[in-house]
Short mmCIF file of C-alpha atoms in Angstrom, two decimals:
data_model
loop_
_atom_site.label_atom_id
_atom_site.label_comp_id
_atom_site.label_asym_id
_atom_site.label_seq_id
_atom_site.Cartn_x
_atom_site.Cartn_y
_atom_site.Cartn_z
CA UNK A 27 0.00 -0.05 0.14
CA UNK A 28 2.95 2.63 0.28
CA UNK A 29 4.86 2.14 -2.69
CA UNK A 30 1.28 2.95 -4.47
CA UNK A 31 0.35 5.63 -2.64
CA UNK A 32 3.25 7.27 -3.08
CA UNK A 33 2.99 5.87 -6.95
CA UNK A 34 -0.83 7.33 -7.13
CA UNK A 35 1.25 10.50 -5.62
CA UNK A 36 4.00 10.59 -8.27
CA UNK A 37 1.96 10.16 -11.32
CA UNK A 38 -0.45 13.40 -9.51
CA UNK A 39 2.30 15.35 -9.47
CA UNK A 40 3.69 14.22 -13.34
CA UNK A 41 -0.22 16.19 -14.36
CA UNK A 42 -0.35 18.37 -12.25
CA UNK A 43 2.98 19.71 -14.34
CA UNK A 44 1.91 18.35 -17.31
CA UNK A 45 -1.48 20.65 -16.71
CA UNK A 46 0.80 23.57 -15.55
CA UNK A 47 3.19 23.80 -18.51
CA UNK A 48 -0.39 23.53 -20.92
CA UNK A 49 -1.65 26.25 -18.95
CA UNK A 50 1.94 28.68 -19.95
CA UNK A 51 1.55 27.46 -23.34
CA UNK A 52 -1.31 27.84 -23.57
CA UNK A 53 -0.63 32.00 -22.00
CA UNK A 54 2.37 32.22 -24.85
CA UNK A 55 -0.14 31.44 -27.34
CA UNK A 56 -2.60 33.98 -26.53
CA UNK A 57 -0.40 35.78 -25.67
CA UNK A 58 0.76 35.73 -29.30
CA UNK A 59 -2.50 35.96 -30.49
CA UNK A 60 -2.69 39.05 -28.36
CA UNK A 61 0.43 40.41 -29.83
CA UNK A 62 -0.62 39.45 -33.96
CA UNK A 63 -3.58 41.11 -33.26
CA UNK A 64 -2.48 44.51 -31.78
CA UNK A 65 0.32 45.04 -34.43
CA UNK A 66 -2.31 44.36 -37.02
CA UNK A 67 -4.61 46.85 -35.69
CA UNK A 68 -3.94 50.08 -37.88
CA UNK A 69 -5.50 53.36 -37.26
CA UNK A 70 -7.59 53.45 -40.52
CA UNK A 71 -11.53 52.69 -41.60
CA UNK A 72 -11.44 50.37 -43.49
CA UNK A 73 -14.24 50.57 -47.50
CA UNK A 74 -15.04 47.69 -49.33
CA UNK A 75 -15.48 49.35 -53.02
CA UNK A 76 -16.29 48.61 -56.31
CA UNK A 77 -15.55 50.16 -59.61
CA UNK A 78 -17.11 49.52 -63.46
CA UNK A 79 -14.52 49.91 -65.36
CA UNK A 80 -15.48 48.99 -69.29
CA UNK A 81 -17.13 45.30 -68.94
CA UNK A 82 -15.20 44.06 -65.66
CA UNK A 83 -16.15 45.02 -62.29
CA UNK A 84 -13.61 45.83 -59.94
CA UNK A 85 -13.30 45.05 -56.03
CA UNK A 86 -11.20 47.46 -54.16
CA UNK A 87 -10.54 49.12 -50.55
CA UNK A 88 -10.82 53.04 -49.48
CA UNK A 89 -8.66 53.36 -46.11
CA UNK A 90 -9.61 56.92 -44.54
CA UNK A 91 -7.64 58.41 -42.06
CA UNK A 92 -9.17 56.74 -37.90
CA UNK A 93 -11.30 60.05 -38.17
CA UNK A 94 -12.24 63.31 -39.10
CA UNK A 95 -15.02 63.34 -42.17
CA UNK A 96 -12.96 64.69 -44.92
CA UNK A 97 -12.65 65.66 -47.07
CA UNK A 98 -9.22 63.84 -47.63
CA UNK A 99 -6.66 63.81 -49.46
CA UNK A 100 -6.16 61.10 -51.55
CA UNK A 101 -3.57 58.49 -52.81
CA UNK A 102 -4.30 56.75 -55.87
CA UNK A 103 -2.65 52.68 -55.78
CA UNK A 104 -0.91 51.84 -58.62
CA UNK A 105 0.89 48.06 -58.51
CA UNK A 106 3.90 46.56 -60.11
CA UNK A 107 3.93 43.21 -61.19
CA UNK A 108 1.72 40.36 -60.54
CA UNK A 109 -0.96 39.20 -59.21
CA UNK A 110 -1.61 41.80 -56.56
CA UNK A 111 -5.41 41.64 -54.68
CA UNK A 112 -6.09 45.47 -52.53
CA UNK A 113 -3.56 45.39 -49.98
CA UNK A 114 -0.57 43.79 -51.11
CA UNK A 115 -1.07 40.82 -48.38
CA UNK A 116 -1.90 43.47 -46.05
CA UNK A 117 2.20 45.12 -47.27
CA UNK A 118 0.34 48.41 -47.96
CA UNK A 119 -1.78 48.62 -45.10
CA UNK A 120 1.42 50.38 -42.41
CA UNK A 121 1.66 52.64 -45.51
CA UNK A 122 -1.74 53.24 -45.61
CA UNK A 123 -2.28 54.47 -42.21
CA UNK A 124 1.01 56.60 -42.26
CA UNK A 125 -0.84 58.71 -45.23
CA UNK A 126 -3.60 58.48 -43.14
CA UNK A 127 -1.33 60.27 -40.26
CA UNK A 128 -0.85 62.57 -42.64
CA UNK A 129 -4.19 63.26 -43.44
CA UNK A 130 -4.75 61.17 -46.61
CA UNK A 131 -6.98 58.33 -47.49
CA UNK A 132 -5.09 55.34 -49.92
CA UNK A 133 -7.22 53.41 -52.77
CA UNK A 134 -6.12 50.61 -53.88
CA UNK A 135 -8.55 47.90 -56.15
CA UNK A 136 -7.35 43.96 -57.16
CA UNK A 137 -5.93 43.51 -59.91
CA UNK A 138 -8.44 41.64 -62.68
CA UNK A 139 -8.94 38.22 -62.38
CA UNK A 140 -7.25 38.71 -58.53
CA UNK A 141 -9.59 38.16 -55.31
CA UNK A 142 -12.61 39.79 -56.42
CA UNK A 143 -11.97 41.94 -59.67
CA UNK A 144 -13.31 40.51 -63.03
CA UNK A 145 -11.23 39.89 -66.23
CA UNK A 146 -8.03 39.24 -66.40
CA UNK A 147 -4.43 40.91 -65.45
CA UNK A 148 -2.56 39.20 -67.79
CA UNK A 149 -4.57 41.28 -71.29
CA UNK A 150 -3.28 44.27 -69.94
CA UNK A 151 -0.96 46.48 -71.71
CA UNK A 152 0.45 49.51 -69.92
CA UNK A 153 -2.07 51.79 -71.59
CA UNK A 154 -4.79 49.79 -69.63
CA UNK A 155 -3.54 50.35 -66.96
CA UNK A 156 -3.32 53.56 -67.29
CA UNK A 157 -7.27 53.19 -68.17
CA UNK A 158 -7.94 51.57 -64.86
CA UNK A 159 -6.23 54.20 -63.04
CA UNK A 160 -7.90 56.82 -64.86
CA UNK A 161 -11.34 55.70 -63.90
CA UNK A 162 -10.26 54.57 -60.64
CA UNK A 163 -9.10 58.54 -59.77
CA UNK A 164 -12.63 59.66 -61.46
CA UNK A 165 -14.41 57.63 -58.88
CA UNK A 166 -12.23 58.71 -56.63
CA UNK A 167 -13.10 62.86 -57.54
CA UNK A 168 -17.28 62.05 -57.18
CA UNK A 169 -16.84 61.49 -53.61
CA UNK A 170 -17.80 64.03 -51.32
CA UNK A 171 -14.89 62.45 -48.82
CA UNK A 172 -12.00 62.41 -51.00
CA UNK A 173 -11.01 66.26 -51.45
CA UNK A 174 -10.50 66.39 -56.18
CA UNK A 175 -7.76 68.93 -55.81
CA UNK A 176 -5.50 66.81 -53.71
CA UNK A 177 -5.16 63.60 -55.12
CA UNK A 178 -2.18 61.98 -56.83
CA UNK A 179 -0.25 58.58 -57.38
CA UNK A 180 1.82 55.68 -55.84
CA UNK A 181 3.09 53.15 -57.31
CA UNK A 182 6.17 50.59 -57.06
CA UNK A 183 8.30 48.73 -60.20
CA UNK A 184 6.15 48.13 -62.82
CA UNK A 185 3.92 51.21 -62.24
CA UNK A 186 6.60 53.12 -63.58
CA UNK A 187 5.35 52.46 -66.73
CA UNK A 188 1.49 53.94 -66.07
CA UNK A 189 1.94 56.87 -63.72
CA UNK A 190 3.93 58.41 -66.43
CA UNK A 191 1.09 57.78 -68.75
CA UNK A 192 -2.05 58.82 -66.25
CA UNK A 193 -0.27 61.81 -65.75
CA UNK A 194 -0.59 62.92 -69.47
CA UNK A 195 -3.71 62.15 -69.95
CA UNK A 196 -4.78 64.13 -65.82
CA UNK A 197 -3.21 68.11 -66.07
CA UNK A 198 -5.00 67.81 -62.31
CA UNK A 199 -2.91 65.20 -60.48
CA UNK A 200 -0.60 67.10 -57.01
CA UNK A 201 1.21 64.47 -56.04
CA UNK A 202 3.19 61.57 -57.53
CA UNK A 203 5.10 58.57 -55.12
CA UNK A 204 7.46 56.77 -57.88
CA UNK A 205 8.66 53.26 -55.64
CA UNK A 206 11.56 51.75 -57.11
CA UNK A 207 10.24 53.19 -60.23
CA UNK A 208 11.09 51.04 -63.95
CA UNK A 209 12.63 53.21 -67.28
CA UNK A 210 12.70 50.66 -69.87
CA UNK A 211 12.11 47.10 -70.25
CA UNK A 212 14.50 45.77 -71.90
CA UNK A 213 17.25 47.06 -70.01
CA UNK A 214 15.68 46.69 -66.51
CA UNK A 215 15.71 43.33 -67.43
CA UNK A 216 18.73 42.77 -68.35
CA UNK A 217 19.82 44.70 -65.28
CA UNK A 218 18.15 42.23 -63.55
CA UNK A 219 19.19 39.14 -64.76
CA UNK A 220 23.07 40.12 -64.03
CA UNK A 221 22.22 41.32 -60.61
CA UNK A 222 20.68 37.87 -59.81
CA UNK A 223 23.34 36.19 -61.26
CA UNK A 224 25.48 38.31 -59.85
CA UNK A 225 24.16 37.59 -56.10
CA UNK A 226 23.56 34.10 -56.41
CA UNK A 227 27.46 33.01 -57.97
CA UNK A 228 26.96 32.37 -60.72
CA UNK A 229 29.99 31.13 -62.84
CA UNK A 230 31.04 32.97 -66.58
CA UNK A 231 29.47 30.01 -68.56
CA UNK A 232 26.04 30.58 -66.79
CA UNK A 233 26.29 33.65 -67.27
CA UNK A 234 27.12 33.97 -71.25
CA UNK A 235 24.51 30.81 -71.46
CA UNK A 236 21.43 32.70 -69.51
CA UNK A 237 21.79 35.67 -71.31
CA UNK A 238 22.03 33.95 -74.88
CA UNK A 239 18.86 32.94 -73.71
CA UNK A 240 17.90 35.59 -72.85
CA UNK A 241 19.02 37.06 -76.24
CA UNK A 242 16.71 34.38 -78.13
CA UNK A 243 13.54 35.02 -76.74
CA UNK A 244 13.83 38.87 -77.38
CA UNK A 245 14.57 38.05 -81.09
CA UNK A 246 11.39 35.49 -81.08
CA UNK A 247 9.55 38.63 -79.23
CA UNK A 248 10.81 41.12 -81.98
CA UNK A 249 8.85 38.46 -84.68
CA UNK A 250 6.25 37.52 -83.03
CA UNK A 251 6.54 34.40 -82.25
CA UNK A 252 4.41 31.83 -80.35
CA UNK A 253 4.72 30.72 -77.14
CA UNK A 254 5.08 27.02 -78.53
CA UNK A 255 7.95 28.80 -81.04
CA UNK A 256 9.59 30.25 -77.83
CA UNK A 257 9.50 27.12 -75.63
CA UNK A 258 11.13 24.61 -78.28
CA UNK A 259 13.99 27.29 -79.32
CA UNK A 260 14.62 27.55 -75.02
CA UNK A 261 14.51 24.05 -74.63
CA UNK A 262 17.23 23.38 -77.16
CA UNK A 263 19.76 25.97 -75.05
CA UNK A 264 21.83 23.67 -72.97
CA UNK A 265 22.93 26.28 -70.17
CA UNK A 266 22.91 25.24 -66.38
CA UNK A 267 18.98 25.13 -65.87
CA UNK A 268 19.33 22.05 -68.27
CA UNK A 269 16.63 22.04 -70.90
CA UNK A 270 17.55 25.52 -70.50
CA UNK A 271 14.49 27.36 -68.12
CA UNK A 272 11.12 28.57 -69.01
CA UNK A 273 9.43 25.96 -70.24
CA UNK A 274 6.96 26.73 -67.61
CA UNK A 275 5.83 29.76 -69.74
CA UNK A 276 2.30 29.88 -69.74
CA UNK A 277 0.57 31.98 -73.01
CA UNK A 278 -0.79 33.82 -71.05
CA UNK A 279 2.08 35.27 -69.34
CA UNK A 280 4.02 35.63 -72.77
CA UNK A 281 1.42 37.54 -74.14
CA UNK A 282 1.21 40.33 -71.35
CA UNK A 283 5.13 40.38 -71.92
CA UNK A 284 4.62 40.91 -75.95
CA UNK A 285 2.42 43.72 -75.16
CA UNK A 286 4.60 45.11 -72.55
CA UNK A 287 8.14 44.83 -73.53
CA UNK A 288 8.79 47.91 -75.31
CA UNK A 289 7.85 49.69 -72.62
CA UNK A 290 9.88 53.11 -72.18
CA UNK A 291 8.67 55.15 -70.02
CA UNK A 292 11.20 58.43 -71.27
CA UNK A 293 9.07 60.07 -73.17
CA UNK A 294 6.30 59.75 -71.14
CA UNK A 295 7.84 61.18 -68.01
CA UNK A 296 7.69 64.42 -69.00
CA UNK A 297 4.16 64.95 -68.89
CA UNK A 298 4.74 64.40 -64.97
CA UNK A 299 6.35 67.98 -64.67
CA UNK A 300 3.08 69.60 -63.03
CA UNK A 301 3.13 67.50 -60.27
CA UNK A 302 5.31 66.89 -57.54
CA UNK A 303 7.34 64.13 -57.70
CA UNK A 304 9.01 61.77 -54.79
CA UNK A 305 11.12 58.91 -56.18
CA UNK A 306 12.18 56.46 -53.83
CA UNK A 307 14.95 54.07 -54.11
CA UNK A 308 16.56 51.14 -51.84
CA UNK A 309 20.36 50.21 -51.90
CA UNK A 310 19.44 46.62 -52.54
CA UNK A 311 17.34 46.91 -54.81
CA UNK A 312 18.22 43.82 -57.68
CA UNK A 313 15.48 44.13 -59.79
CA UNK A 314 15.79 48.00 -61.31
CA UNK A 315 18.62 49.92 -61.93
CA UNK A 316 17.98 52.85 -59.31
CA UNK A 317 21.20 54.62 -60.87
CA UNK A 318 19.21 54.60 -64.06
CA UNK A 319 15.95 55.69 -62.92
CA UNK A 320 17.62 58.36 -60.66
CA UNK A 321 19.60 60.13 -63.90
CA UNK A 322 16.86 59.63 -66.05
CA UNK A 323 13.78 61.38 -63.75
CA UNK A 324 16.46 64.18 -62.33
CA UNK A 325 17.29 64.80 -66.73
CA UNK A 326 13.55 65.31 -67.31
CA UNK A 327 11.72 66.29 -64.71
CA UNK A 328 12.35 70.09 -62.94
CA UNK A 329 14.62 70.14 -59.65
CA UNK A 330 11.99 72.10 -57.78
CA UNK A 331 9.51 69.74 -58.65
CA UNK A 332 11.21 66.75 -57.52
CA UNK A 333 12.58 64.70 -54.58
CA UNK A 334 14.52 62.35 -54.22
CA UNK A 335 14.96 60.24 -51.09
CA UNK A 336 17.57 57.04 -51.01
CA UNK A 337 17.38 54.55 -49.03
CA UNK A 338 20.40 52.26 -48.29
CA UNK A 339 19.21 49.25 -46.04
CA UNK A 340 16.51 48.91 -48.32
CA UNK A 341 15.27 46.05 -50.66
CA UNK A 342 13.81 46.33 -54.23
CA UNK A 343 10.06 45.99 -51.68
CA UNK A 344 11.35 48.81 -50.07
CA UNK A 345 11.71 46.07 -47.10
CA UNK A 346 15.23 46.11 -44.68
CA UNK A 347 17.82 44.03 -46.42
CA UNK A 348 18.05 41.56 -43.17
CA UNK A 349 15.02 41.09 -43.17
CA UNK A 350 14.09 39.70 -46.63
CA UNK A 351 17.11 37.57 -47.38
CA UNK A 352 15.88 35.38 -44.81
CA UNK A 353 12.43 33.76 -44.29
CA UNK A 354 11.93 32.99 -41.45
CA UNK A 355 12.84 36.33 -40.60
CA UNK A 356 10.58 38.16 -42.92
CA UNK A 357 7.88 35.16 -41.82
CA UNK A 358 8.28 36.38 -38.97
CA UNK A 359 8.35 40.22 -38.76
CA UNK A 360 5.22 40.20 -40.92
CA UNK A 361 3.17 38.11 -38.82
CA UNK A 362 4.29 40.21 -35.30
CA UNK A 363 5.46 43.21 -36.60
CA UNK A 364 4.67 44.50 -40.54
CA UNK A 365 5.57 47.86 -39.53
CA UNK A 366 9.42 47.20 -38.97
CA UNK A 367 9.60 45.06 -42.54
CA UNK A 368 10.16 48.83 -44.12
CA UNK A 369 13.53 49.76 -43.55
CA UNK A 370 14.31 53.22 -41.16
CA UNK A 371 12.87 56.08 -42.32
CA UNK A 372 10.48 54.63 -45.54
CA UNK A 373 6.79 55.20 -43.98
CA UNK A 374 7.99 58.28 -42.23
CA UNK A 375 9.84 59.31 -45.53
CA UNK A 376 6.85 58.94 -47.54
CA UNK A 377 4.86 60.46 -45.30
CA UNK A 378 6.48 64.30 -44.73
CA UNK A 379 6.43 63.95 -48.57
CA UNK A 380 2.21 64.84 -47.77
CA UNK A 381 2.58 66.56 -45.15
CA UNK A 382 4.78 69.33 -46.54
CA UNK A 383 2.60 69.40 -50.25
CA UNK A 384 0.13 70.37 -47.30
CA UNK A 385 2.21 73.39 -46.43
CA UNK A 386 2.82 74.48 -49.39
CA UNK A 387 -1.05 74.59 -50.40
CA UNK A 388 -2.07 76.48 -47.02
CA UNK A 389 0.93 79.18 -47.69
#
């Protein structure tokens, strides 16, 4: 009997320890959930909106400042490449909140075929994207809570080919915030290819093979080749990717590239001379040649209307370089501290640009 009592007491102690561990884990989990909820709670009033453009309906978000009736200035978001929804998988929200603190609302629509938007974004040319953006601006000007005199654009990467076209057709645009905007599609493609090869430590042979595939692709595009011709030609090129890589190119993607590969923003940039422009560049950008972009913007736009802000620690997406290069750090930061994703000064720098515009308007 004494042995049985000791054994029973031991089991009870183990159960108490286990229960304590489970309670502790539950509390930690609850704390983690609370942190996630808190860090992803923004001082915004988000309104689901729709835009009828042509034969399609686009779903979007209008993010208003947390308080006040307006009318508010407005930043219309123009996406970069890829199938982006209105929030860019929530990535835009810290920027929206920063703009809201300057008294500005933000408007963003999901690309055609993404989330609740109809259509297919891969069917679009840069002119089509400009038409869509102009429709969004016109929609916003009809709202009483938006100040139609204080509307501008925010756009990244591929938006560099879209925003100047919008400015050429809407002289009332007050400002443009251009984040790592592209200039020339073909030069950007070459820069991006070589930058990634260098980053990955490619050999001279791998570099030569990749450039050969690129030149083959351009020749096919120039003569209007089909995606099947492209796949066949690339498959026959020997290189570090075995059978040549890119055999998974879809017909939609090939059609999109064929429509847009001659894009060059140089001539269209002149249309932005009447707007205040903030050019935002990252020091770790492997997608866009930011040195070429800066030279081109400075050569075309008047110095009194152009502000250039460089963030040495930022990547193409303005995320901190040390975070973006680690999948684990990127995931955890996005979940627990999304505002900390951005390089130092990125959010405040854009907000202050808008605040200075407001001060100029009042004087």
